[in-house]
Amino acid sequence: MKPAKTGGSTRIFSNKNPAKLYLAIDNPTFDKIADFFEKLDNPDRDNLSIDETSYPPKKGKKAMTQRKPRTTRGKKSVAGDETEKSENQDALDMSQSLPRNPEVLKSTKLYRRATPPPGPVQKKPRLELMVSPDASNIKKALAQQSQPRTKALKGLFDNTTCDVLIYILPTATWTDAIKNPHIFSELKNIIPCHNVIYYNTKSQRTSGGFKTAIPGKLGTQIFDAEKRDVCLKQAFSLAENGQKVIHAPISQLSFLGGELNILGWATTMMDIVYRYIKIQEPDVGTPPFHVPVMRFVRGGLAICQNETKETYLVEEWIDGEFVKYIHNRSGQPHHFQNGEYDLRARFLSFCQHVQFYKTDKAAYVSDFQGGLELLTDPQIISDPDLGITPLFGDGNTNYAALAKDHHCNEFCDFYRVPKAVLGQDEPVGVEAPIAPRSITPTAKNEFPPGLSHVLGSSSSTMEGSKLLNPPSSNNIVDLTGIQDDTEDLYA
């Protein structure tokens, strides 16, 4: 850097040309400092490794070389230990005297190779020796190879897919449903999600009284984070020759929309039961038996996005054995040899008792069927005085069966469900439970009013019955864009 001249006087530095300062350290001092830092990073190592190829020397400068490792024969003397401590102290004193400015430190060119983190050295696992299959098995497997047969591959043509919009049934509690009775029937208010369904057109259909079902899969999970298996259901009717005829898309929407509405109300009425159990626990304690955790499947309405507009009721797939626990025409549960199923049948009978009590005899769930945890295809049995029939479809029959056929079990007795609601006498010596709750909630986080308060009395049956009816034809037009020119199944 040339000195700047100003009017005969000489200045050492110029504002326009800032100076760069370099710290010159002789080789012995540099070795001490580098060795000190190396020992700080790795106390177990005595040698300092400097990568000569990574940092070549500049012109006119002496190259940094690796220090030769210290070698001693036998044990170190006391004098040797003192010498090493003195060297370390000198390096420490020198390192503390170095400037702390990062830019200055950067210019000292003090480079050290990165050391591995402390801890035991991880050894790579040894590969196991591959055990070769028996020679006879190898020859047998190779001999079975041939050109795939057409018959075996023909089934691939039976697999099909369909882009769909799925209107997923909202998740709601009993309180939500009472506050908004249209929550499950106003499908046009549900934001659909796009998905793809896969199924085999030749799959064997299983049939109930009104619907057929085939297994399928979803392109993206919407019900369960780990499963894409679903059940695809469609409504049918019987022709004169006895064959099942699948309904047209418009009729499917009307029927399956009603089924989705029933599924939503049945789900919330199971919420009544578990809330009742929770409220009773402080008074009755822990039961001496297992209380099953059961719920209805999640579902939705899927409409194919093509010219056919095929419509399906999409539900979670139920694994394991499928059983019928309680028929919709009876108030008695089925009896099973299997203790797990028999326990659940009694529990679901208890659920009917609680629902009948908490809705002030307005309704209860029946036709319980499914697996050990998931249930499907429920039926809501409602008081005929609530309105014109059917409020919940053609399966809403035999309302009086529960009071006639129900026999209280260990669940009913332990959780003190009133027998008087069924017209039965309380056991002698047992204090009668309090009457059904009033409309006004109490401080005990009480339940909301029952269905009878929502739907109205028999004097307003026409208005009340509309709350739980299947979707109207106006909703169907909104979902599909197809005008309803078929007979309404619920007319």
PDB file of N, CA and C in Angstrom, residues 276-329:
ATOM      1  N   TYR A 276     -73.736 -40.416  28.946  1.00  0.00           N
ATOM      2  CA  TYR A 276     -74.502 -40.849  30.119  1.00  0.00           C
ATOM      3  C   TYR A 276     -73.613 -41.668  31.060  1.00  0.00           C
ATOM      4  N   ILE A 277     -72.807 -42.559  30.493  1.00  0.00           N
ATOM      5  CA  ILE A 277     -71.892 -43.367  31.307  1.00  0.00           C
ATOM      6  C   ILE A 277     -70.917 -42.464  32.060  1.00  0.00           C
ATOM      7  N   LYS A 278     -70.394 -41.465  31.380  1.00  0.00           N
ATOM      8  CA  LYS A 278     -69.425 -40.568  32.013  1.00  0.00           C
ATOM      9  C   LYS A 278     -70.056 -39.781  33.153  1.00  0.00           C
ATOM     10  N   ILE A 279     -71.297 -39.351  32.968  1.00  0.00           N
ATOM     11  CA  ILE A 279     -71.979 -38.589  34.014  1.00  0.00           C
ATOM     12  C   ILE A 279     -72.293 -39.469  35.220  1.00  0.00           C
ATOM     13  N   GLN A 280     -72.589 -40.742  34.994  1.00  0.00           N
ATOM     14  CA  GLN A 280     -72.944 -41.646  36.083  1.00  0.00           C
ATOM     15  C   GLN A 280     -71.735 -42.148  36.866  1.00  0.00           C
ATOM     16  N   GLU A 281     -70.558 -42.105  36.270  1.00  0.00           N
ATOM     17  CA  GLU A 281     -69.376 -42.693  36.902  1.00  0.00           C
ATOM     18  C   GLU A 281     -69.089 -42.166  38.306  1.00  0.00           C
ATOM     19  N   PRO A 282     -69.198 -40.860  38.576  1.00  0.00           N
ATOM     20  CA  PRO A 282     -68.916 -40.398  39.943  1.00  0.00           C
ATOM     21  C   PRO A 282     -69.826 -41.022  40.991  1.00  0.00           C
ATOM     22  N   ASP A 283     -71.045 -41.397  40.602  1.00  0.00           N
ATOM     23  CA  ASP A 283     -71.992 -41.969  41.560  1.00  0.00           C
ATOM     24  C   ASP A 283     -71.899 -43.485  41.662  1.00  0.00           C
ATOM     25  N   VAL A 284     -71.586 -44.156  40.557  1.00  0.00           N
ATOM     26  CA  VAL A 284     -71.615 -45.627  40.558  1.00  0.00           C
ATOM     27  C   VAL A 284     -70.224 -46.235  40.636  1.00  0.00           C
ATOM     28  N   GLY A 285     -69.177 -45.476  40.296  1.00  0.00           N
ATOM     29  CA  GLY A 285     -67.825 -46.003  40.359  1.00  0.00           C
ATOM     30  C   GLY A 285     -67.433 -46.755  39.098  1.00  0.00           C
ATOM     31  N   THR A 286     -66.391 -47.565  39.236  1.00  0.00           N
ATOM     32  CA  THR A 286     -65.862 -48.339  38.109  1.00  0.00           C
ATOM     33  C   THR A 286     -66.604 -49.659  37.996  1.00  0.00           C
ATOM     34  N   PRO A 287     -67.093 -50.015  36.812  1.00  0.00           N
ATOM     35  CA  PRO A 287     -67.856 -51.261  36.666  1.00  0.00           C
ATOM     36  C   PRO A 287     -66.964 -52.482  36.802  1.00  0.00           C
ATOM     37  N   PRO A 288     -67.513 -53.593  37.280  1.00  0.00           N
ATOM     38  CA  PRO A 288     -66.726 -54.825  37.404  1.00  0.00           C
ATOM     39  C   PRO A 288     -66.633 -55.600  36.098  1.00  0.00           C
ATOM     40  N   PHE A 289     -67.103 -55.028  35.012  1.00  0.00           N
ATOM     41  CA  PHE A 289     -67.084 -55.684  33.703  1.00  0.00           C
ATOM     42  C   PHE A 289     -66.527 -54.711  32.667  1.00  0.00           C
ATOM     43  N   HIS A 290     -66.216 -55.248  31.514  1.00  0.00           N
ATOM     44  CA  HIS A 290     -65.658 -54.440  30.424  1.00  0.00           C
ATOM     45  C   HIS A 290     -66.767 -53.693  29.701  1.00  0.00           C
ATOM     46  N   VAL A 291     -66.538 -52.406  29.452  1.00  0.00           N
ATOM     47  CA  VAL A 291     -67.480 -51.594  28.683  1.00  0.00           C
ATOM     48  C   VAL A 291     -66.930 -51.455  27.264  1.00  0.00           C
ATOM     49  N   PRO A 292     -67.567 -52.068  26.274  1.00  0.00           N
ATOM     50  CA  PRO A 292     -67.053 -52.000  24.902  1.00  0.00           C
ATOM     51  C   PRO A 292     -67.065 -50.570  24.361  1.00  0.00           C
ATOM     52  N   VAL A 293     -66.122 -50.291  23.496  1.00  0.00           N
ATOM     53  CA  VAL A 293     -66.082 -49.015  22.779  1.00  0.00           C
ATOM     54  C   VAL A 293     -66.493 -49.301  21.338  1.00  0.00           C
ATOM     55  N   MET A 294     -67.683 -48.866  20.974  1.00  0.00           N
ATOM     56  CA  MET A 294     -68.234 -49.157  19.653  1.00  0.00           C
ATOM     57  C   MET A 294     -68.738 -47.859  19.024  1.00  0.00           C
ATOM     58  N   ARG A 295     -68.709 -47.823  17.727  1.00  0.00           N
ATOM     59  CA  ARG A 295     -69.207 -46.655  17.004  1.00  0.00           C
ATOM     60  C   ARG A 295     -69.663 -47.086  15.615  1.00  0.00           C
ATOM     61  N   PHE A 296     -70.398 -46.207  14.968  1.00  0.00           N
ATOM     62  CA  PHE A 296     -70.810 -46.464  13.594  1.00  0.00           C
ATOM     63  C   PHE A 296     -69.724 -45.979  12.637  1.00  0.00           C
ATOM     64  N   VAL A 297     -69.671 -46.632  11.484  1.00  0.00           N
ATOM     65  CA  VAL A 297     -68.660 -46.297  10.486  1.00  0.00           C
ATOM     66  C   VAL A 297     -68.841 -44.863  10.004  1.00  0.00           C
ATOM     67  N   ARG A 298     -67.772 -44.286   9.547  1.00  0.00           N
ATOM     68  CA  ARG A 298     -67.856 -42.999   8.874  1.00  0.00           C
ATOM     69  C   ARG A 298     -68.210 -43.252   7.416  1.00  0.00           C
ATOM     70  N   GLY A 299     -68.940 -42.332   6.833  1.00  0.00           N
ATOM     71  CA  GLY A 299     -69.397 -42.543   5.464  1.00  0.00           C
ATOM     72  C   GLY A 299     -69.526 -41.253   4.692  1.00  0.00           C
ATOM     73  N   GLY A 300     -69.868 -41.402   3.431  1.00  0.00           N
ATOM     74  CA  GLY A 300     -70.057 -40.252   2.560  1.00  0.00           C
ATOM     75  C   GLY A 300     -70.772 -40.663   1.292  1.00  0.00           C
ATOM     76  N   LEU A 301     -71.207 -39.694   0.543  1.00  0.00           N
ATOM     77  CA  LEU A 301     -71.914 -39.914  -0.714  1.00  0.00           C
ATOM     78  C   LEU A 301     -70.954 -39.604  -1.852  1.00  0.00           C
ATOM     79  N   ALA A 302     -70.667 -40.597  -2.713  1.00  0.00           N
ATOM     80  CA  ALA A 302     -69.717 -40.440  -3.814  1.00  0.00           C
ATOM     81  C   ALA A 302     -70.468 -40.395  -5.137  1.00  0.00           C
ATOM     82  N   ILE A 303     -70.187 -39.370  -5.937  1.00  0.00           N
ATOM     83  CA  ILE A 303     -70.824 -39.202  -7.244  1.00  0.00           C
ATOM     84  C   ILE A 303     -69.732 -39.206  -8.304  1.00  0.00           C
ATOM     85  N   CYS A 304     -69.823 -40.144  -9.259  1.00  0.00           N
ATOM     86  CA  CYS A 304     -68.840 -40.240 -10.333  1.00  0.00           C
ATOM     87  C   CYS A 304     -68.897 -38.998 -11.218  1.00  0.00           C
ATOM     88  N   GLN A 305     -67.722 -38.503 -11.575  1.00  0.00           N
ATOM     89  CA  GLN A 305     -67.637 -37.296 -12.394  1.00  0.00           C
ATOM     90  C   GLN A 305     -67.529 -37.648 -13.874  1.00  0.00           C
ATOM     91  N   ASN A 306     -68.538 -38.352 -14.371  1.00  0.00           N
ATOM     92  CA  ASN A 306     -68.630 -38.674 -15.792  1.00  0.00           C
ATOM     93  C   ASN A 306     -70.086 -38.587 -16.215  1.00  0.00           C
ATOM     94  N   GLU A 307     -70.364 -39.013 -17.435  1.00  0.00           N
ATOM     95  CA  GLU A 307     -71.732 -38.868 -17.931  1.00  0.00           C
ATOM     96  C   GLU A 307     -72.713 -39.798 -17.234  1.00  0.00           C
ATOM     97  N   THR A 308     -72.234 -40.884 -16.611  1.00  0.00           N
ATOM     98  CA  THR A 308     -73.154 -41.819 -15.951  1.00  0.00           C
ATOM     99  C   THR A 308     -73.666 -41.282 -14.626  1.00  0.00           C
ATOM    100  N   LYS A 309     -72.851 -40.483 -13.920  1.00  0.00           N
ATOM    101  CA  LYS A 309     -73.206 -39.943 -12.602  1.00  0.00           C
ATOM    102  C   LYS A 309     -73.571 -41.049 -11.608  1.00  0.00           C
ATOM    103  N   GLU A 310     -72.915 -42.194 -11.722  1.00  0.00           N
ATOM    104  CA  GLU A 310     -73.184 -43.272 -10.768  1.00  0.00           C
ATOM    105  C   GLU A 310     -72.917 -42.781  -9.356  1.00  0.00           C
ATOM    106  N   THR A 311     -73.755 -43.233  -8.439  1.00  0.00           N
ATOM    107  CA  THR A 311     -73.706 -42.742  -7.061  1.00  0.00           C
ATOM    108  C   THR A 311     -73.553 -43.914  -6.101  1.00  0.00           C
ATOM    109  N   TYR A 312     -72.680 -43.748  -5.102  1.00  0.00           N
ATOM    110  CA  TYR A 312     -72.408 -44.800  -4.124  1.00  0.00           C
ATOM    111  C   TYR A 312     -72.436 -44.209  -2.718  1.00  0.00           C
ATOM    112  N   LEU A 313     -72.831 -45.046  -1.778  1.00  0.00           N
ATOM    113  CA  LEU A 313     -72.620 -44.753  -0.368  1.00  0.00           C
ATOM    114  C   LEU A 313     -71.286 -45.385   0.007  1.00  0.00           C
ATOM    115  N   VAL A 314     -70.305 -44.569   0.390  1.00  0.00           N
ATOM    116  CA  VAL A 314     -68.955 -45.044   0.707  1.00  0.00           C
ATOM    117  C   VAL A 314     -68.804 -45.087   2.219  1.00  0.00           C
ATOM    118  N   GLU A 315     -68.408 -46.259   2.739  1.00  0.00           N
ATOM    119  CA  GLU A 315     -68.253 -46.425   4.187  1.00  0.00           C
ATOM    120  C   GLU A 315     -66.927 -47.092   4.512  1.00  0.00           C
ATOM    121  N   GLU A 316     -66.479 -46.905   5.736  1.00  0.00           N
ATOM    122  CA  GLU A 316     -65.293 -47.614   6.221  1.00  0.00           C
ATOM    123  C   GLU A 316     -65.501 -49.123   6.099  1.00  0.00           C
ATOM    124  N   TRP A 317     -64.426 -49.817   5.775  1.00  0.00           N
ATOM    125  CA  TRP A 317     -64.488 -51.271   5.672  1.00  0.00           C
ATOM    126  C   TRP A 317     -64.424 -51.891   7.066  1.00  0.00           C
ATOM    127  N   ILE A 318     -65.275 -52.877   7.315  1.00  0.00           N
ATOM    128  CA  ILE A 318     -65.316 -53.558   8.611  1.00  0.00           C
ATOM    129  C   ILE A 318     -64.573 -54.883   8.487  1.00  0.00           C
ATOM    130  N   ASP A 319     -63.494 -55.030   9.242  1.00  0.00           N
ATOM    131  CA  ASP A 319     -62.713 -56.267   9.232  1.00  0.00           C
ATOM    132  C   ASP A 319     -63.346 -57.302  10.152  1.00  0.00           C
ATOM    133  N   GLY A 320     -62.979 -58.550   9.927  1.00  0.00           N
ATOM    134  CA  GLY A 320     -63.431 -59.621  10.807  1.00  0.00           C
ATOM    135  C   GLY A 320     -64.829 -60.114  10.475  1.00  0.00           C
ATOM    136  N   GLU A 321     -65.370 -60.885  11.395  1.00  0.00           N
ATOM    137  CA  GLU A 321     -66.695 -61.477  11.196  1.00  0.00           C
ATOM    138  C   GLU A 321     -67.782 -60.414  11.307  1.00  0.00           C
ATOM    139  N   PHE A 322     -68.777 -60.527  10.445  1.00  0.00           N
ATOM    140  CA  PHE A 322     -69.906 -59.591  10.425  1.00  0.00           C
ATOM    141  C   PHE A 322     -71.110 -60.281  11.060  1.00  0.00           C
ATOM    142  N   VAL A 323     -71.674 -59.668  12.099  1.00  0.00           N
ATOM    143  CA  VAL A 323     -72.778 -60.299  12.831  1.00  0.00           C
ATOM    144  C   VAL A 323     -73.919 -59.306  13.015  1.00  0.00           C
ATOM    145  N   LYS A 324     -75.098 -59.844  13.244  1.00  0.00           N
ATOM    146  CA  LYS A 324     -76.278 -59.031  13.577  1.00  0.00           C
ATOM    147  C   LYS A 324     -76.494 -59.160  15.080  1.00  0.00           C
ATOM    148  N   TYR A 325     -76.468 -58.021  15.780  1.00  0.00           N
ATOM    149  CA  TYR A 325     -76.616 -58.022  17.233  1.00  0.00           C
ATOM    150  C   TYR A 325     -78.080 -57.925  17.661  1.00  0.00           C
ATOM    151  N   ILE A 326     -78.811 -56.994  17.061  1.00  0.00           N
ATOM    152  CA  ILE A 326     -80.219 -56.789  17.412  1.00  0.00           C
ATOM    153  C   ILE A 326     -80.986 -56.491  16.131  1.00  0.00           C
ATOM    154  N   HIS A 327     -82.100 -57.180  15.927  1.00  0.00           N
ATOM    155  CA  HIS A 327     -82.934 -56.953  14.750  1.00  0.00           C
ATOM    156  C   HIS A 327     -83.825 -55.744  14.994  1.00  0.00           C
ATOM    157  N   ASN A 328     -84.205 -55.064  13.905  1.00  0.00           N
ATOM    158  CA  ASN A 328     -85.015 -53.855  14.089  1.00  0.00           C
ATOM    159  C   ASN A 328     -86.463 -54.159  14.446  1.00  0.00           C
ATOM    160  N   ARG A 329     -86.886 -55.397  14.389  1.00  0.00           N
ATOM    161  CA  ARG A 329     -88.261 -55.758  14.746  1.00  0.00           C
ATOM    162  C   ARG A 329     -88.354 -56.378  16.134  1.00  0.00           C
TER     163      ARG A 329
END
